[in-house]
Structure formats: C-alpha cells, structure tokens
XYZ file of C-alpha atoms in Angstrom:
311
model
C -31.356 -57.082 26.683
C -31.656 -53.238 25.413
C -29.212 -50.943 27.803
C -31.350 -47.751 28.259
C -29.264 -44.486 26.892
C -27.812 -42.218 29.357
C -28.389 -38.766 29.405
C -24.936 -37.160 29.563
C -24.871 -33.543 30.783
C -23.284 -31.482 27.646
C -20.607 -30.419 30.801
C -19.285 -33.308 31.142
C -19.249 -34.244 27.348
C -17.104 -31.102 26.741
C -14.300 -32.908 29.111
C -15.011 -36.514 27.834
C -15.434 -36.193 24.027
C -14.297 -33.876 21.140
C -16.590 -32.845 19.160
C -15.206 -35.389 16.290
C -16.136 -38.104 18.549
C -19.983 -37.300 18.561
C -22.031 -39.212 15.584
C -25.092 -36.958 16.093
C -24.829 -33.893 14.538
C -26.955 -32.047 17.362
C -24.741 -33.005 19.951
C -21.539 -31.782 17.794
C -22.960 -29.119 17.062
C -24.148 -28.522 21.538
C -20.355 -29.620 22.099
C -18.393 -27.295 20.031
C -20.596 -24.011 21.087
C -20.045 -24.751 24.991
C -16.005 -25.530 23.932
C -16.129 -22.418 22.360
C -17.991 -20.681 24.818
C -15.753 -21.982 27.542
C -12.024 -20.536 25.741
C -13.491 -16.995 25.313
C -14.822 -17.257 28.871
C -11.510 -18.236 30.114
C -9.409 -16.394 27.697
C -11.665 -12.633 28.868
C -10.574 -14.050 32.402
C -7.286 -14.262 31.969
C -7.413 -10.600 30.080
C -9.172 -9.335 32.785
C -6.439 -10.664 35.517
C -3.641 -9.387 33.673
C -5.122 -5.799 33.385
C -5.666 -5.666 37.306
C -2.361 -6.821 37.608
C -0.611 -4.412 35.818
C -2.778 -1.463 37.267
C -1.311 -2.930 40.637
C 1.666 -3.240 39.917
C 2.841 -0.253 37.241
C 5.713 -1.344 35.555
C 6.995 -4.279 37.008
C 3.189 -5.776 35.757
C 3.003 -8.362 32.992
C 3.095 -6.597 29.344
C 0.047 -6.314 27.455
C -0.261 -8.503 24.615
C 0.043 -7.901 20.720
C -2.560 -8.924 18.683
C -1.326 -11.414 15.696
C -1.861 -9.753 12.417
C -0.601 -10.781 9.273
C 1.844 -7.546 9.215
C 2.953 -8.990 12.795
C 3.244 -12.996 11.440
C 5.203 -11.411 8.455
C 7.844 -13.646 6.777
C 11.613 -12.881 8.043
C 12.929 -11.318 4.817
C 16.611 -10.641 4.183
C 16.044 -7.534 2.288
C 14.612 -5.746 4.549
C 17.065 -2.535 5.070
C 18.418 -0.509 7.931
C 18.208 3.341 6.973
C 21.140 3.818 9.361
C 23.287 1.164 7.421
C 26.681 3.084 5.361
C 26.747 0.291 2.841
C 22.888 1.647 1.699
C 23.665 5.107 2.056
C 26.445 4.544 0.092
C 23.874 2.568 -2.646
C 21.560 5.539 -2.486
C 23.903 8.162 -3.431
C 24.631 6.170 -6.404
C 21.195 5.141 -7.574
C 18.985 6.324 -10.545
C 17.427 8.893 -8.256
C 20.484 10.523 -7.099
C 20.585 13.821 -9.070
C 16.958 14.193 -7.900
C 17.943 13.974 -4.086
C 20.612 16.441 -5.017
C 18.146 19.319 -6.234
C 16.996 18.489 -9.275
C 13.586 19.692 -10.323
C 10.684 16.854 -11.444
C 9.208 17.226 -14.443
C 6.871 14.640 -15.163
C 4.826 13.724 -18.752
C 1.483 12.272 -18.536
C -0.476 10.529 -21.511
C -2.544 7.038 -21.738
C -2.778 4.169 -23.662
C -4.028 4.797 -27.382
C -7.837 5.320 -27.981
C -8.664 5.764 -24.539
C -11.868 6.143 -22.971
C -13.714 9.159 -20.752
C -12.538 7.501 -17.497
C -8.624 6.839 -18.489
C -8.364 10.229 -19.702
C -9.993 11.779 -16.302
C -7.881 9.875 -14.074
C -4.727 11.373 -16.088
C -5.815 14.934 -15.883
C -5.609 14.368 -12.187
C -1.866 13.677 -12.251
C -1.158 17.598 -12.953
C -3.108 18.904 -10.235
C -1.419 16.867 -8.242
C 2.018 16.975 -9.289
C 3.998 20.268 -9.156
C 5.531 21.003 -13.159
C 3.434 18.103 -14.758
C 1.782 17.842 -18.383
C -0.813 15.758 -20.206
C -0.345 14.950 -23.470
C -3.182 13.118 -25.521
C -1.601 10.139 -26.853
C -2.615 10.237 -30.516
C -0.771 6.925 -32.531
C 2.867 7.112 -30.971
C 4.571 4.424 -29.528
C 6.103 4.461 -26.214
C 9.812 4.478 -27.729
C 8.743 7.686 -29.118
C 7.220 9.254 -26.199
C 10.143 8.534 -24.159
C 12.307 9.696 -26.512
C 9.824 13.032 -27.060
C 10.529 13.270 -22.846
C 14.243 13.158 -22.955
C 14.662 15.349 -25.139
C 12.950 17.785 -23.795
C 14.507 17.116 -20.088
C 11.445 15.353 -18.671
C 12.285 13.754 -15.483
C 9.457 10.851 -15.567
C 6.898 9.820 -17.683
C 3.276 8.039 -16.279
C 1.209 6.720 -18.935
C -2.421 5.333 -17.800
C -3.769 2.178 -19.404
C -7.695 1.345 -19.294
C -9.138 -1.930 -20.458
C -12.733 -1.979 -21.640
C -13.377 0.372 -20.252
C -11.858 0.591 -16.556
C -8.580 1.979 -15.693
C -6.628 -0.808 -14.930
C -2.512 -0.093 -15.083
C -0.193 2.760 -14.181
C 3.246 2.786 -15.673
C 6.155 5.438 -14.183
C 9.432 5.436 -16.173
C 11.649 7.312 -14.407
C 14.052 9.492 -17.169
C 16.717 9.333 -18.229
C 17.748 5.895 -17.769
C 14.774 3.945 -15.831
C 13.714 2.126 -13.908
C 10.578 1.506 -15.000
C 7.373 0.272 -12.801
C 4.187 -1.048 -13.714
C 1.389 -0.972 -11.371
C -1.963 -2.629 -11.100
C -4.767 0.155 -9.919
C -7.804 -0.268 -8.496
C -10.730 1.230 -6.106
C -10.286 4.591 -7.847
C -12.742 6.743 -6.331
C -12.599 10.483 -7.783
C -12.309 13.761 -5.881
C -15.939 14.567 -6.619
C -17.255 11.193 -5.651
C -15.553 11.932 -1.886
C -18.184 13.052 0.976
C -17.089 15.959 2.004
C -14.250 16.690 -0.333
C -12.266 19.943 -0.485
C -10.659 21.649 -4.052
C -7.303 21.080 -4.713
C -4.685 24.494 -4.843
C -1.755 25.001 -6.746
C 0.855 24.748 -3.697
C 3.373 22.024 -3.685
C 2.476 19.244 -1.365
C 3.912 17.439 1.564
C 4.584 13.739 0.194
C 4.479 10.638 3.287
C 6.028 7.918 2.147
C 4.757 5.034 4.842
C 6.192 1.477 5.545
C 8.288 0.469 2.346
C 10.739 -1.921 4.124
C 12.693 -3.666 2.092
C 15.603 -3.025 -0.834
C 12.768 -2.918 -3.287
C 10.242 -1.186 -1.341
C 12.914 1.624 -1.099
C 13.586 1.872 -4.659
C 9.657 2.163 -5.151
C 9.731 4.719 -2.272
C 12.208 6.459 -4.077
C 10.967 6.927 -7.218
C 7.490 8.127 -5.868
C 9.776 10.595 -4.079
C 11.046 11.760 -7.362
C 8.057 13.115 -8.447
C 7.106 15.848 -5.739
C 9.509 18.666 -4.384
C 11.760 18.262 -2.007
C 10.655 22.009 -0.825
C 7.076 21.436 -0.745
C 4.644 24.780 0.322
C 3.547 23.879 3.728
C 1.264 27.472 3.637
C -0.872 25.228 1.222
C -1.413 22.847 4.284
C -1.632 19.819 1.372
C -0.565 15.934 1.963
C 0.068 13.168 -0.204
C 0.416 9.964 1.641
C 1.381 6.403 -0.301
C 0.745 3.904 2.865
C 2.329 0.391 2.126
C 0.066 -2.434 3.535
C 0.795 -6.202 2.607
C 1.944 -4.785 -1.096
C -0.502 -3.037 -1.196
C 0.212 0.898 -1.728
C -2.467 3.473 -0.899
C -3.102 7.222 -2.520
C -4.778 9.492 -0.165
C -4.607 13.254 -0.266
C -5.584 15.470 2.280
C -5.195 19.431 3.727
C -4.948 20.253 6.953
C -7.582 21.892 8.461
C -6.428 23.950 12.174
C -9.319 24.552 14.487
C -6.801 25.761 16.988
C -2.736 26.282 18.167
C -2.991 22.954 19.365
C -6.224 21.117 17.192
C -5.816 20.112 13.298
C -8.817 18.204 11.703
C -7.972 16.629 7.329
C -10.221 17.555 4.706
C -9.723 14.477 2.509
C -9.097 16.010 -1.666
C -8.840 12.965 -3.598
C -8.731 10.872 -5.787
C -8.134 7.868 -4.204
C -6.769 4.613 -5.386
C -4.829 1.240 -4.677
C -1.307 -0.123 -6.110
C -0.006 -3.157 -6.807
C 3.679 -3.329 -8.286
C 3.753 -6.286 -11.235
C 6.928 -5.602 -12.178
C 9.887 -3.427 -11.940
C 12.620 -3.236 -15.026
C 16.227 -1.214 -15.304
C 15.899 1.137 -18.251
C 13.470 2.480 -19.824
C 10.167 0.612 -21.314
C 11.356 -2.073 -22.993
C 9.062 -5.494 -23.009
C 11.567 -7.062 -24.891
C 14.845 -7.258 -23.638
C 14.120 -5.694 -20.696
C 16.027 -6.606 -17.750
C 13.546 -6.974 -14.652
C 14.312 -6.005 -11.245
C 10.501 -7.566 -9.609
C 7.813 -9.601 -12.366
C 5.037 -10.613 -9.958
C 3.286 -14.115 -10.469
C 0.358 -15.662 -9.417
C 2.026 -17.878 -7.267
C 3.183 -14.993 -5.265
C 0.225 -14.693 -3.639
C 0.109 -18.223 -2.148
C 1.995 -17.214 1.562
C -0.343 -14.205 2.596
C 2.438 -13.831 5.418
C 4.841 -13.179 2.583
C 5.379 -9.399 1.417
C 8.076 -7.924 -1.553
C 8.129 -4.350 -0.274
C-alpha cells in the first residue's frame, strides 16, 4: 500500500530540515530563502531593539556594533609600531632618512626605462609638477649604475625611474640617495589630470603631503621615504594636498586643493593624476638586482591570507 505524501508547510520545514536534507531542488531552494529571510528579519530586530535601547538609556545603553571588515579581521602583526615608543625614535633618528628630517632639501631625478613609449614618458613629466626641485631626464642608453651615479654626484636626493611594458606603465622605482633604500612598486589605475571630471590646474606652491595608515616597521620606512620627497615647509597659501592612503597594501595617490566657500566651509577640487601602489620589494642600497640585500620581495603566495597585510 502507497502512503499518500504530506504536504509540509515550508514553516515548519525551516525548523525540521536543513536545506542539505531536502532531495528536491525546489524545496532547497523554498528552504534556504525563508532561512535566510528569517536571520535578516531577526537580525533588523535585534538592531532595531538595541537602537531604542540606547536612545533610552544614553550612555549606560548597549554599544553599537562594528561592522567586520577585512582592515577590522586584520592579522595580529608584531611589527606593527608605537610612534610614542623611545626605542623607534631612537631607530628613526638613525635611519637613511635622517638628514632629510633634519632640513635637508629633496632633490629628486626622474627618467624611465629605455625606449619608452608616449604614456611612460607622460606619466614622468607629472612627477615635476608635483614635486617641489624635481627634473626629467630622457633616458637615452644609460644604465641605472650610471644614472645613480650621474645623481650623486650632482647631490640628488632620490631618483624615480618609470618602467612601461608594451605599452602600459606598469612599475615605479624610488632609490632614495645616497645610500638607498631602494623600492619598487607595481602601478596601476592611472587615470591622468585631464581625464578627471572636474579637474583643477596644478600651481607651483609646495604641497601639503598626508601620509595615511602605514602601521607597521616597514610601512614606516615606506612612509618615510615618500616623506623625503616633499618639503617639510610646504606653502599652505597654495591650498594643495598630496595624500598616499594605505588600504590592505594597497597605497593610493590623490591630489587635491582646497577650495573655501566660507570661514567655516572648505569643498577639494581633485588635480590629479591618480594611481595605485603595490610595494614588490624593498632593498638596502642602491639598485642593485644582484647582490642586493632585500628588506621586503613580495610573492605570490603572499596574497593567500587576504586578512594578512605587510605595511
């Protein structure tokens, strides 16, 4: 004898079954939307109790909640440094970048890779615009031993050479003079100043520089040497910004002036360029592929733990 099916309400199946318990696909399928359905229902409930609680209560009210982000989940990292700590102040005063700190005045070479194409050589014109007492130099057939050689002698304080690859802009390399370190960087998402809606002309002042959210012992000597390239007096009359925002190792280039409306209301008129970093490696000395003694060489396995950040 043939049992006739029951018709189970898709209620009650929600508190019976799992959805992994349900052959037909259908049902699964019916299951899983009402489960779903249910948590947001109950977890906008329970956001909705705990915000009339704390408007009753003030302070002594439960706290709001932090979202989880990936910054938030981030990886407990022993290098990550306390700017109040004596033992790093006493590392910083010693470091490559001391005499800059001190007063010195940046000087900074620009050239690119040999041969290079229309777009290489645009995004390396930008660098003196941006940069207060900075030069590009077409590279001709010299090698980079020479160039930095070329630079100390004539008291250059960094040198940033911009590599292309068929094409496309693809590295930036800053060897900080006289005696390194030296960083490579991957670029991308370069968008020019005239490609930017609504973009403003760049003046000769000195600019502001923001260096955002480098964290750790590396992060700082990469926040460092980008500090070595702009003034430590800039010309706030010029009302210009450069900000390099670290997210997840990922460093950002945005430029901006301040526009005031007001005493008390400031709008930014985005400049340009922008584009995104990635630090590949990080060497003492000067460029030397060789025998080069690195500091950071990113590798693909790296990027495994997305919760897992160098800087």
């Amino acid at each position: 004898m043939v049992k006739p099916k029951q018709n189970i309400d898709p209620e009650e199946a929600v508190v019976r079954h799992t959805p992994h318990d349900i052959k037909c696909k259908a049902r699964r399928v019916l299951l899983s939307q009402k489960l779903r359905a249910q948590r947001k229902k109950a977890k906008e409930s329970g956001r909705k109790e705990r915000q009339k609680e704390r408007q009753k209560l003030g302070e002594d009210g439960p706290a709001a909640q932090q979202p989880r982000t990936i910054e938030s989940m981030r990886v407990a990292d022993d290098t990550i440094v306390d700017e109040e700590d004596p033992e790093y102040q006493d590392e910083i005063e010693l470091d490559e970048f001391s005499k800059y700190f001190e007063g010195k005045e940046p000087k900074t070479c620009i050239t690119t890779n040999e041969k290079p194409g229309g777009k290489a050589v645009g995004f390396a014109k930008l660098f003196p615009r941006i940069l207060p007492n900075a030069e590009y130099f077409p590279r001709q057939h010299f090698e980079l031993s020479e160039i930095v050689k070329f630079c100390k002698n004539r008291d250059y304080t960094d040198l940033i050479v911009v590599n292309e690859d068929k094409g496309e802009v693809n590295t930036l390399m800053i060897c900080h003079l006289p005696d390194g370190p030296t960083a490579l960087f991957k670029v991308t998402s370069i968008t020019m100043p005239d490609k930017i809606p609504g973009g403003g002309e760049m003046t000769n002042h000195k600019a502001e520089l923001i260096v955002n959210n480098f964290t750790t012992r590396l992060g700082h000597t990469i926040g460092r040497m980008f500090a070595s390239l702009f003034p430590q007096e800039p010309n706030f009359r010029g009302r210009r910004v450069c900000t390099l925002h670290n997210q997840r190792d990922f460093i950002f280039f945005r430029q901006h002036r301040y526009m005031f409306e007001s005493k008390s209301k400031a709008n930014l008129q985005e400049l340009g360029p922008r584009f995104t970093l990635k630090l590949m490696s990080l060497q003492h000395g000067t460029f030397d592929t060789k025998s080069g003694e690195y500091i950071h060489l990113h590798k693909a396995g790296m990027d495994v733990d997305r919760k897992k950040f160098v800087l």
